[in-house]
Amino acid sequence: MLEVYQCALNSRLLLGSARYPSPAVLQEAVRAAGAEVVTVSLRRESGGERAGQGFWTLIRELGVRVLPNTAGCHSVKEAVTTAHMAREVFNTPWLKLEVIGEDDTLQPDVFGLTEAARILCAEGFQVFPYTTEDLVVAERLLAAGCQVLMPWGAPIGSGRGLNNLFGLKALRAHFPRVPLIIDAGLGLPSHAAQALELGFDAVLVNTAIAQARDPVQMAQAFAQAVSAGAAAHAAGPIEPRDLAAPSTPLIGTAFRG
Amino acid sequence: MRILVNGAWREAQAAQLAGLLDELGYAGVVVSTAVNDEFVAVAARAATPLHDGDRLEVLAPMQGG
């Protein structure tokens, strides 16, 4: 059981809702993943078009919790205004806070992120900050009032998995009681399993599922990997070692002595 | 007067935000609004005056990662 902002979640797999081949496939993938939290966004809408209304109906039919994001925001001001707009439309204090600092990597602007987090936490938002594995930034985000952190595995949509294992392990070790959700950059279920094995509390996956040849099957595969990783962490994995250690007992071995 | 609506200039008759949204076809649509980069809540739309050259953002739920 994962608890974020006093909300208990059974599933440790959070899904993004973008880049699916169709709304129907998105719906089926969310069900196949058993996801309880789905990220959503806000975009410009024209009066006649009403594209967003159908999407919002579809998400509500799923009965999941929505986690609105501030994707595309490059400044504190944009992120804070978008947060206010999202809170009204989606009727939730939850917010995946993104302040993007660099366009090639979509790396978070951690200075803008901590400032926006401070403002929004003070206004009662429950902020899920999209951050790096930097320990000092993590400290600042917690001091700002964040009760969960979402470090990147790799750049958004890159599918590279956990790029900085050392940094991510240090983050996990440094904040043993803070819910940590790996957000961005996972490409394979094995990446998700690895994150959970290392003790991360959950993963958020979008592109790896949405852009797979069969998103529904991939959603199932990620769900299984997340369950396996969580179980492995709970079971206490062995430490790797450099030399062999015979698994078959040596006592009574034939032809010896 | 002219209002920049989602990045495109539009002629507006209404003098306040709620009226302009009706004029533009947003009646009954779930959207959130900002005028000149400041969030305007649903309850405040009727009392929010518009001026020539104002920038209006009208956003709706959309897929996101």
Short mmCIF file of C-alpha atoms in Angstrom, two decimals:
data_model
loop_
_atom_site.label_atom_id
_atom_site.label_comp_id
_atom_site.label_asym_id
_atom_site.label_seq_id
_atom_site.Cartn_x
_atom_site.Cartn_y
_atom_site.Cartn_z
CA MET A 1 0.00 0.00 0.00
CA LEU A 2 1.34 3.40 -1.02
CA GLU A 3 0.20 6.52 0.81
CA VAL A 4 0.52 9.98 -0.73
CA TYR A 5 -1.04 13.04 0.86
CA GLN A 6 -3.13 10.81 3.16
CA CYS A 7 -4.48 8.93 0.14
CA ALA A 8 -3.93 5.16 0.12
CA LEU A 9 -3.17 3.63 -3.27
CA ASN A 10 -3.04 -0.08 -4.02
CA SER A 11 -1.41 0.32 -7.42
CA ARG A 12 2.18 1.50 -7.68
CA LEU A 13 1.82 2.18 -11.40
CA LEU A 14 0.65 5.67 -12.33
CA LEU A 15 -0.18 6.34 -15.97
CA GLY A 16 0.10 9.30 -18.26
CA SER A 17 -2.81 9.74 -20.67
CA ALA A 18 -1.03 11.21 -23.70
CA ARG A 19 0.10 9.77 -27.05
CA TYR A 20 -2.27 6.77 -27.13
CA PRO A 21 -3.49 5.68 -30.57
CA SER A 22 -7.10 6.31 -29.51
CA PRO A 23 -9.18 7.21 -26.45
CA ALA A 24 -10.54 3.66 -26.39
CA VAL A 25 -7.04 2.18 -26.18
CA LEU A 26 -6.17 4.62 -23.39
CA GLN A 27 -9.22 3.49 -21.45
CA GLU A 28 -8.38 -0.17 -21.94
CA ALA A 29 -4.72 0.36 -21.01
CA VAL A 30 -5.65 2.12 -17.75
CA ARG A 31 -7.89 -0.80 -16.84
CA ALA A 32 -5.27 -3.37 -17.87
CA ALA A 33 -2.65 -1.61 -15.73
CA GLY A 34 -4.99 -1.43 -12.74
CA ALA A 35 -3.88 2.19 -12.43
CA GLU A 36 -5.61 4.35 -9.84
CA VAL A 37 -3.93 7.63 -10.80
CA VAL A 38 -3.81 9.14 -14.29
CA THR A 39 -2.07 12.36 -15.25
CA VAL A 40 -3.96 14.95 -17.28
CA SER A 41 -3.26 18.39 -18.66
CA LEU A 42 -4.84 21.61 -19.90
CA ARG A 43 -4.63 22.93 -23.43
CA ARG A 44 -6.18 25.73 -25.43
CA GLU A 45 -9.70 24.97 -26.64
CA SER A 46 -11.80 26.80 -29.19
CA GLY A 47 -15.49 27.39 -28.56
CA GLY A 48 -16.73 25.21 -31.39
CA GLU A 49 -14.26 22.37 -31.06
CA ARG A 50 -14.89 20.99 -27.56
CA ALA A 51 -12.22 18.27 -27.89
CA GLY A 52 -11.41 18.48 -24.20
CA GLN A 53 -14.95 17.74 -23.11
CA GLY A 54 -14.96 14.24 -24.58
CA PHE A 55 -11.60 13.48 -23.02
CA TRP A 56 -12.77 14.67 -19.62
CA THR A 57 -15.89 12.50 -19.86
CA LEU A 58 -13.71 9.49 -20.72
CA ILE A 59 -11.42 10.05 -17.74
CA ARG A 60 -14.33 10.44 -15.36
CA GLU A 61 -15.82 7.17 -16.64
CA LEU A 62 -12.61 5.41 -15.56
CA GLY A 63 -13.19 6.45 -11.95
CA VAL A 64 -9.49 7.14 -11.35
CA ARG A 65 -7.84 9.96 -9.43
CA VAL A 66 -6.49 12.61 -11.77
CA LEU A 67 -3.11 14.22 -11.34
CA PRO A 68 -3.09 17.44 -13.40
CA ASN A 69 0.30 18.54 -14.68
CA THR A 70 1.83 21.86 -15.62
CA ALA A 71 3.59 20.40 -18.67
CA GLY A 72 5.03 22.96 -21.03
CA CYS A 73 5.49 25.63 -18.36
CA HIS A 74 8.91 27.27 -18.47
CA SER A 75 8.46 29.86 -15.71
CA VAL A 76 7.19 30.04 -12.14
CA LYS A 77 4.43 32.42 -13.21
CA GLU A 78 3.17 30.11 -15.97
CA ALA A 79 3.25 27.11 -13.66
CA VAL A 80 1.40 28.87 -10.84
CA THR A 81 -1.32 30.22 -13.14
CA THR A 82 -1.71 26.83 -14.84
CA ALA A 83 -1.97 25.20 -11.41
CA HIS A 84 -4.84 27.50 -10.44
CA MET A 85 -6.62 26.77 -13.71
CA ALA A 86 -6.13 23.02 -13.30
CA ARG A 87 -7.40 23.00 -9.73
CA GLU A 88 -10.65 24.61 -10.83
CA VAL A 89 -11.27 22.36 -13.85
CA PHE A 90 -10.20 19.06 -12.29
CA ASN A 91 -11.44 19.87 -8.79
CA THR A 92 -8.38 18.45 -7.02
CA PRO A 93 -5.55 19.90 -4.93
CA TRP A 94 -3.16 17.38 -6.50
CA LEU A 95 -0.65 18.83 -8.93
CA LYS A 96 2.24 17.34 -10.87
CA LEU A 97 4.45 20.39 -10.92
CA GLU A 98 6.71 20.71 -13.95
CA VAL A 99 8.86 23.75 -14.63
CA ILE A 100 10.95 22.93 -17.67
CA GLY A 101 14.40 24.46 -17.91
CA GLU A 102 15.89 23.00 -21.06
CA ASP A 103 14.17 21.94 -24.25
CA ASP A 104 16.44 19.13 -25.51
CA THR A 105 16.27 17.11 -22.30
CA LEU A 106 13.09 18.62 -20.79
CA GLN A 107 15.18 18.80 -17.64
CA PRO A 108 13.41 20.47 -14.72
CA ASP A 109 14.40 24.04 -13.89
CA VAL A 110 15.02 23.16 -10.26
CA PHE A 111 15.29 26.80 -9.20
CA GLY A 112 11.90 27.66 -10.67
CA LEU A 113 10.52 24.35 -9.42
CA THR A 114 11.40 24.99 -5.76
CA GLU A 115 10.02 28.54 -5.96
CA ALA A 116 6.74 27.41 -7.58
CA ALA A 117 6.46 24.55 -5.07
CA ARG A 118 6.84 27.00 -2.18
CA ILE A 119 4.06 29.24 -3.54
CA LEU A 120 1.67 26.41 -4.38
CA CYS A 121 2.14 24.39 -1.17
CA ALA A 122 1.41 27.58 0.79
CA GLU A 123 -1.82 27.91 -1.19
CA GLY A 124 -2.94 24.41 -0.23
CA PHE A 125 -1.90 22.49 -3.33
CA GLN A 126 -0.64 18.95 -2.81
CA VAL A 127 2.39 19.13 -5.02
CA PHE A 128 4.06 16.21 -6.81
CA PRO A 129 7.24 17.88 -8.11
CA TYR A 130 8.91 16.52 -11.25
CA THR A 131 12.55 16.84 -10.23
CA THR A 132 16.02 15.40 -10.68
CA GLU A 133 17.82 13.08 -8.25
CA ASP A 134 19.64 16.07 -6.68
CA LEU A 135 19.61 15.71 -2.89
CA VAL A 136 19.77 19.44 -2.14
CA VAL A 137 16.86 20.19 -4.46
CA ALA A 138 14.94 17.36 -2.80
CA GLU A 139 15.58 18.94 0.63
CA ARG A 140 14.32 22.29 -0.65
CA LEU A 141 11.18 20.74 -2.11
CA LEU A 142 10.40 18.98 1.17
CA ALA A 143 11.04 22.21 3.07
CA ALA A 144 8.63 23.96 0.69
CA GLY A 145 5.91 21.54 1.80
CA CYS A 146 6.03 18.73 -0.77
CA GLN A 147 5.24 15.35 0.78
CA VAL A 148 6.21 13.29 -2.25
CA LEU A 149 8.99 13.61 -4.83
CA MET A 150 9.02 12.52 -8.46
CA PRO A 151 12.61 12.18 -9.65
CA TRP A 152 13.22 11.47 -13.32
CA GLY A 153 14.65 8.15 -14.44
CA ALA A 154 15.77 9.67 -17.74
CA PRO A 155 14.55 12.49 -20.02
CA ILE A 156 10.80 12.40 -20.72
CA GLY A 157 9.90 9.99 -23.52
CA SER A 158 13.49 8.73 -23.94
CA GLY A 159 12.84 5.17 -22.75
CA ARG A 160 16.35 4.91 -21.32
CA GLY A 161 15.41 3.64 -17.87
CA LEU A 162 17.26 4.65 -14.71
CA ASN A 163 20.13 6.78 -16.05
CA ASN A 164 21.80 7.65 -12.77
CA LEU A 165 21.57 4.61 -10.53
CA PHE A 166 24.06 5.98 -8.02
CA GLY A 167 22.16 9.24 -7.65
CA LEU A 168 18.78 7.54 -7.40
CA LYS A 169 20.02 5.06 -4.79
CA ALA A 170 21.46 7.95 -2.78
CA LEU A 171 18.12 9.76 -2.98
CA ARG A 172 16.27 6.66 -1.77
CA ALA A 173 18.75 6.14 1.08
CA HIS A 174 18.64 9.81 2.08
CA PHE A 175 14.86 10.04 2.37
CA PRO A 176 13.74 6.60 3.55
CA ARG A 177 10.26 7.72 4.57
CA VAL A 178 9.37 10.12 1.72
CA PRO A 179 7.24 8.60 -1.04
CA LEU A 180 9.43 8.62 -4.16
CA ILE A 181 7.85 8.03 -7.57
CA ILE A 182 10.10 7.57 -10.59
CA ASP A 183 8.63 9.83 -13.25
CA ALA A 184 9.80 9.90 -16.84
CA GLY A 185 12.24 8.04 -19.02
CA LEU A 186 11.23 4.43 -18.43
CA GLY A 187 11.09 2.31 -21.57
CA LEU A 188 10.65 -1.27 -20.43
CA PRO A 189 8.87 -3.16 -17.68
CA SER A 190 12.31 -4.26 -16.45
CA HIS A 191 13.14 -0.58 -15.77
CA ALA A 192 10.01 -0.33 -13.63
CA ALA A 193 10.87 -3.55 -11.80
CA GLN A 194 14.35 -2.20 -11.12
CA ALA A 195 12.94 1.02 -9.67
CA LEU A 196 10.69 -0.89 -7.29
CA GLU A 197 13.48 -3.34 -6.38
CA LEU A 198 15.60 -0.36 -5.34
CA GLY A 199 12.83 0.70 -2.99
CA PHE A 200 11.13 3.41 -4.99
CA ASP A 201 7.47 3.56 -4.09
CA ALA A 202 5.94 3.77 -7.55
CA VAL A 203 6.55 4.67 -11.18
CA LEU A 204 4.73 6.96 -13.56
CA VAL A 205 4.74 5.72 -17.16
CA ASN A 206 3.34 7.27 -20.31
CA THR A 207 5.24 6.96 -23.60
CA ALA A 208 6.55 3.43 -23.02
CA ILE A 209 2.98 2.15 -22.83
CA ALA A 210 1.15 4.58 -25.12
CA GLN A 211 3.62 4.18 -28.00
CA ALA A 212 4.11 0.41 -27.72
CA ARG A 213 2.76 -1.63 -30.63
CA ASP A 214 0.14 -3.02 -28.26
CA PRO A 215 -0.37 -0.51 -25.44
CA VAL A 216 -2.84 -2.69 -23.55
CA GLN A 217 -0.49 -5.66 -23.43
CA MET A 218 2.38 -3.35 -22.44
CA ALA A 219 0.24 -1.87 -19.64
CA GLN A 220 -0.26 -5.39 -18.29
CA ALA A 221 3.46 -6.08 -18.56
CA PHE A 222 4.33 -2.92 -16.62
CA ALA A 223 1.78 -3.80 -13.95
CA GLN A 224 3.32 -7.25 -13.52
CA ALA A 225 6.83 -5.77 -13.39
CA VAL A 226 5.82 -3.24 -10.75
CA SER A 227 4.23 -5.98 -8.62
CA ALA A 228 7.32 -8.18 -8.99
CA GLY A 229 9.68 -5.32 -8.14
CA ALA A 230 7.70 -4.34 -5.05
CA ALA A 231 7.56 -7.95 -3.86
CA ALA A 232 11.31 -8.35 -4.44
CA HIS A 233 12.07 -5.24 -2.42
CA ALA A 234 9.87 -6.44 0.42
CA ALA A 235 11.57 -9.85 0.30
CA GLY A 236 15.03 -8.33 0.87
CA PRO A 237 17.33 -8.91 -2.13
CA ILE A 238 20.85 -10.26 -1.59
CA GLU A 239 23.84 -7.99 -2.02
CA PRO A 240 25.89 -8.54 -5.19
CA ARG A 241 29.44 -9.86 -4.57
CA ASP A 242 32.53 -10.26 -6.71
CA LEU A 243 33.34 -13.94 -6.08
CA ALA A 244 31.26 -17.05 -6.50
CA ALA A 245 29.48 -18.51 -3.47
CA PRO A 246 28.47 -22.14 -4.07
CA SER A 247 24.74 -22.63 -3.74
CA THR A 248 25.06 -26.42 -3.32
CA PRO A 249 26.38 -27.36 0.16
CA LEU A 250 30.01 -28.56 0.06
CA ILE A 251 29.78 -30.88 3.07
CA GLY A 252 29.79 -34.50 1.97
CA THR A 253 30.93 -33.77 -1.57
CA ALA A 254 32.08 -36.99 -3.29
CA PHE A 255 35.76 -37.66 -4.16
CA ARG A 256 37.01 -35.06 -1.67
CA GLY A 257 39.41 -36.13 1.10
CA MET B 1 -12.57 45.93 -29.10
CA ARG B 2 -9.97 43.32 -29.97
CA ILE B 3 -9.03 40.54 -27.56
CA LEU B 4 -6.20 38.04 -28.08
CA VAL B 5 -7.98 34.71 -27.49
CA ASN B 6 -5.67 31.69 -27.29
CA GLY B 7 -3.13 33.49 -29.43
CA ALA B 8 -5.54 34.76 -32.13
CA TRP B 9 -7.10 38.25 -32.30
CA ARG B 10 -10.90 38.26 -32.04
CA GLU B 11 -13.46 41.06 -32.22
CA ALA B 12 -15.39 41.20 -28.95
CA GLN B 13 -18.71 42.87 -28.13
CA ALA B 14 -19.04 41.80 -24.50
CA ALA B 15 -17.49 44.08 -21.90
CA GLN B 16 -16.82 41.36 -19.38
CA LEU B 17 -15.38 37.85 -19.45
CA ALA B 18 -18.55 35.80 -18.90
CA GLY B 19 -20.24 37.58 -21.82
CA LEU B 20 -17.27 37.08 -24.11
CA LEU B 21 -17.12 33.35 -23.36
CA ASP B 22 -20.80 33.06 -24.37
CA GLU B 23 -20.09 35.09 -27.48
CA LEU B 24 -17.24 32.76 -28.45
CA GLY B 25 -19.31 29.60 -28.01
CA TYR B 26 -18.01 28.39 -24.66
CA ALA B 27 -21.42 28.30 -22.92
CA GLY B 28 -21.77 25.04 -21.00
CA VAL B 29 -18.19 23.97 -21.78
CA VAL B 30 -15.77 23.00 -18.99
CA VAL B 31 -12.92 25.47 -19.38
CA SER B 32 -10.62 27.49 -17.18
CA THR B 33 -9.64 31.06 -17.95
CA ALA B 34 -6.80 33.51 -17.47
CA VAL B 35 -6.74 37.18 -18.46
CA ASN B 36 -3.34 38.77 -18.99
CA ASP B 37 -1.71 35.72 -17.38
CA GLU B 38 -3.85 35.95 -14.22
CA PHE B 39 -6.25 33.12 -13.38
CA VAL B 40 -9.92 34.15 -13.34
CA ALA B 41 -12.20 31.74 -11.47
CA VAL B 42 -15.64 30.83 -12.81
CA ALA B 43 -17.31 32.84 -10.05
CA ALA B 44 -15.33 35.96 -10.98
CA ARG B 45 -15.97 35.90 -14.74
CA ALA B 46 -19.13 38.04 -14.70
CA ALA B 47 -17.35 40.76 -12.74
CA THR B 48 -14.13 40.70 -14.76
CA PRO B 49 -14.05 43.61 -17.22
CA LEU B 50 -12.22 43.33 -20.54
CA HIS B 51 -10.20 46.02 -22.24
CA ASP B 52 -8.96 46.42 -25.79
CA GLY B 53 -5.76 44.41 -26.23
CA ASP B 54 -6.36 42.03 -23.30
CA ARG B 55 -4.96 38.53 -23.62
CA LEU B 56 -7.35 35.68 -22.79
CA GLU B 57 -6.44 32.04 -22.36
CA VAL B 58 -9.24 29.45 -22.45
CA LEU B 59 -8.03 25.99 -21.47
CA ALA B 60 -9.80 22.63 -21.34
CA PRO B 61 -8.91 19.13 -20.10
CA MET B 62 -6.47 17.36 -22.37
CA GLN B 63 -4.25 14.27 -22.41
CA GLY B 64 -1.04 14.70 -20.43
CA GLY B 65 1.95 12.77 -19.19
#
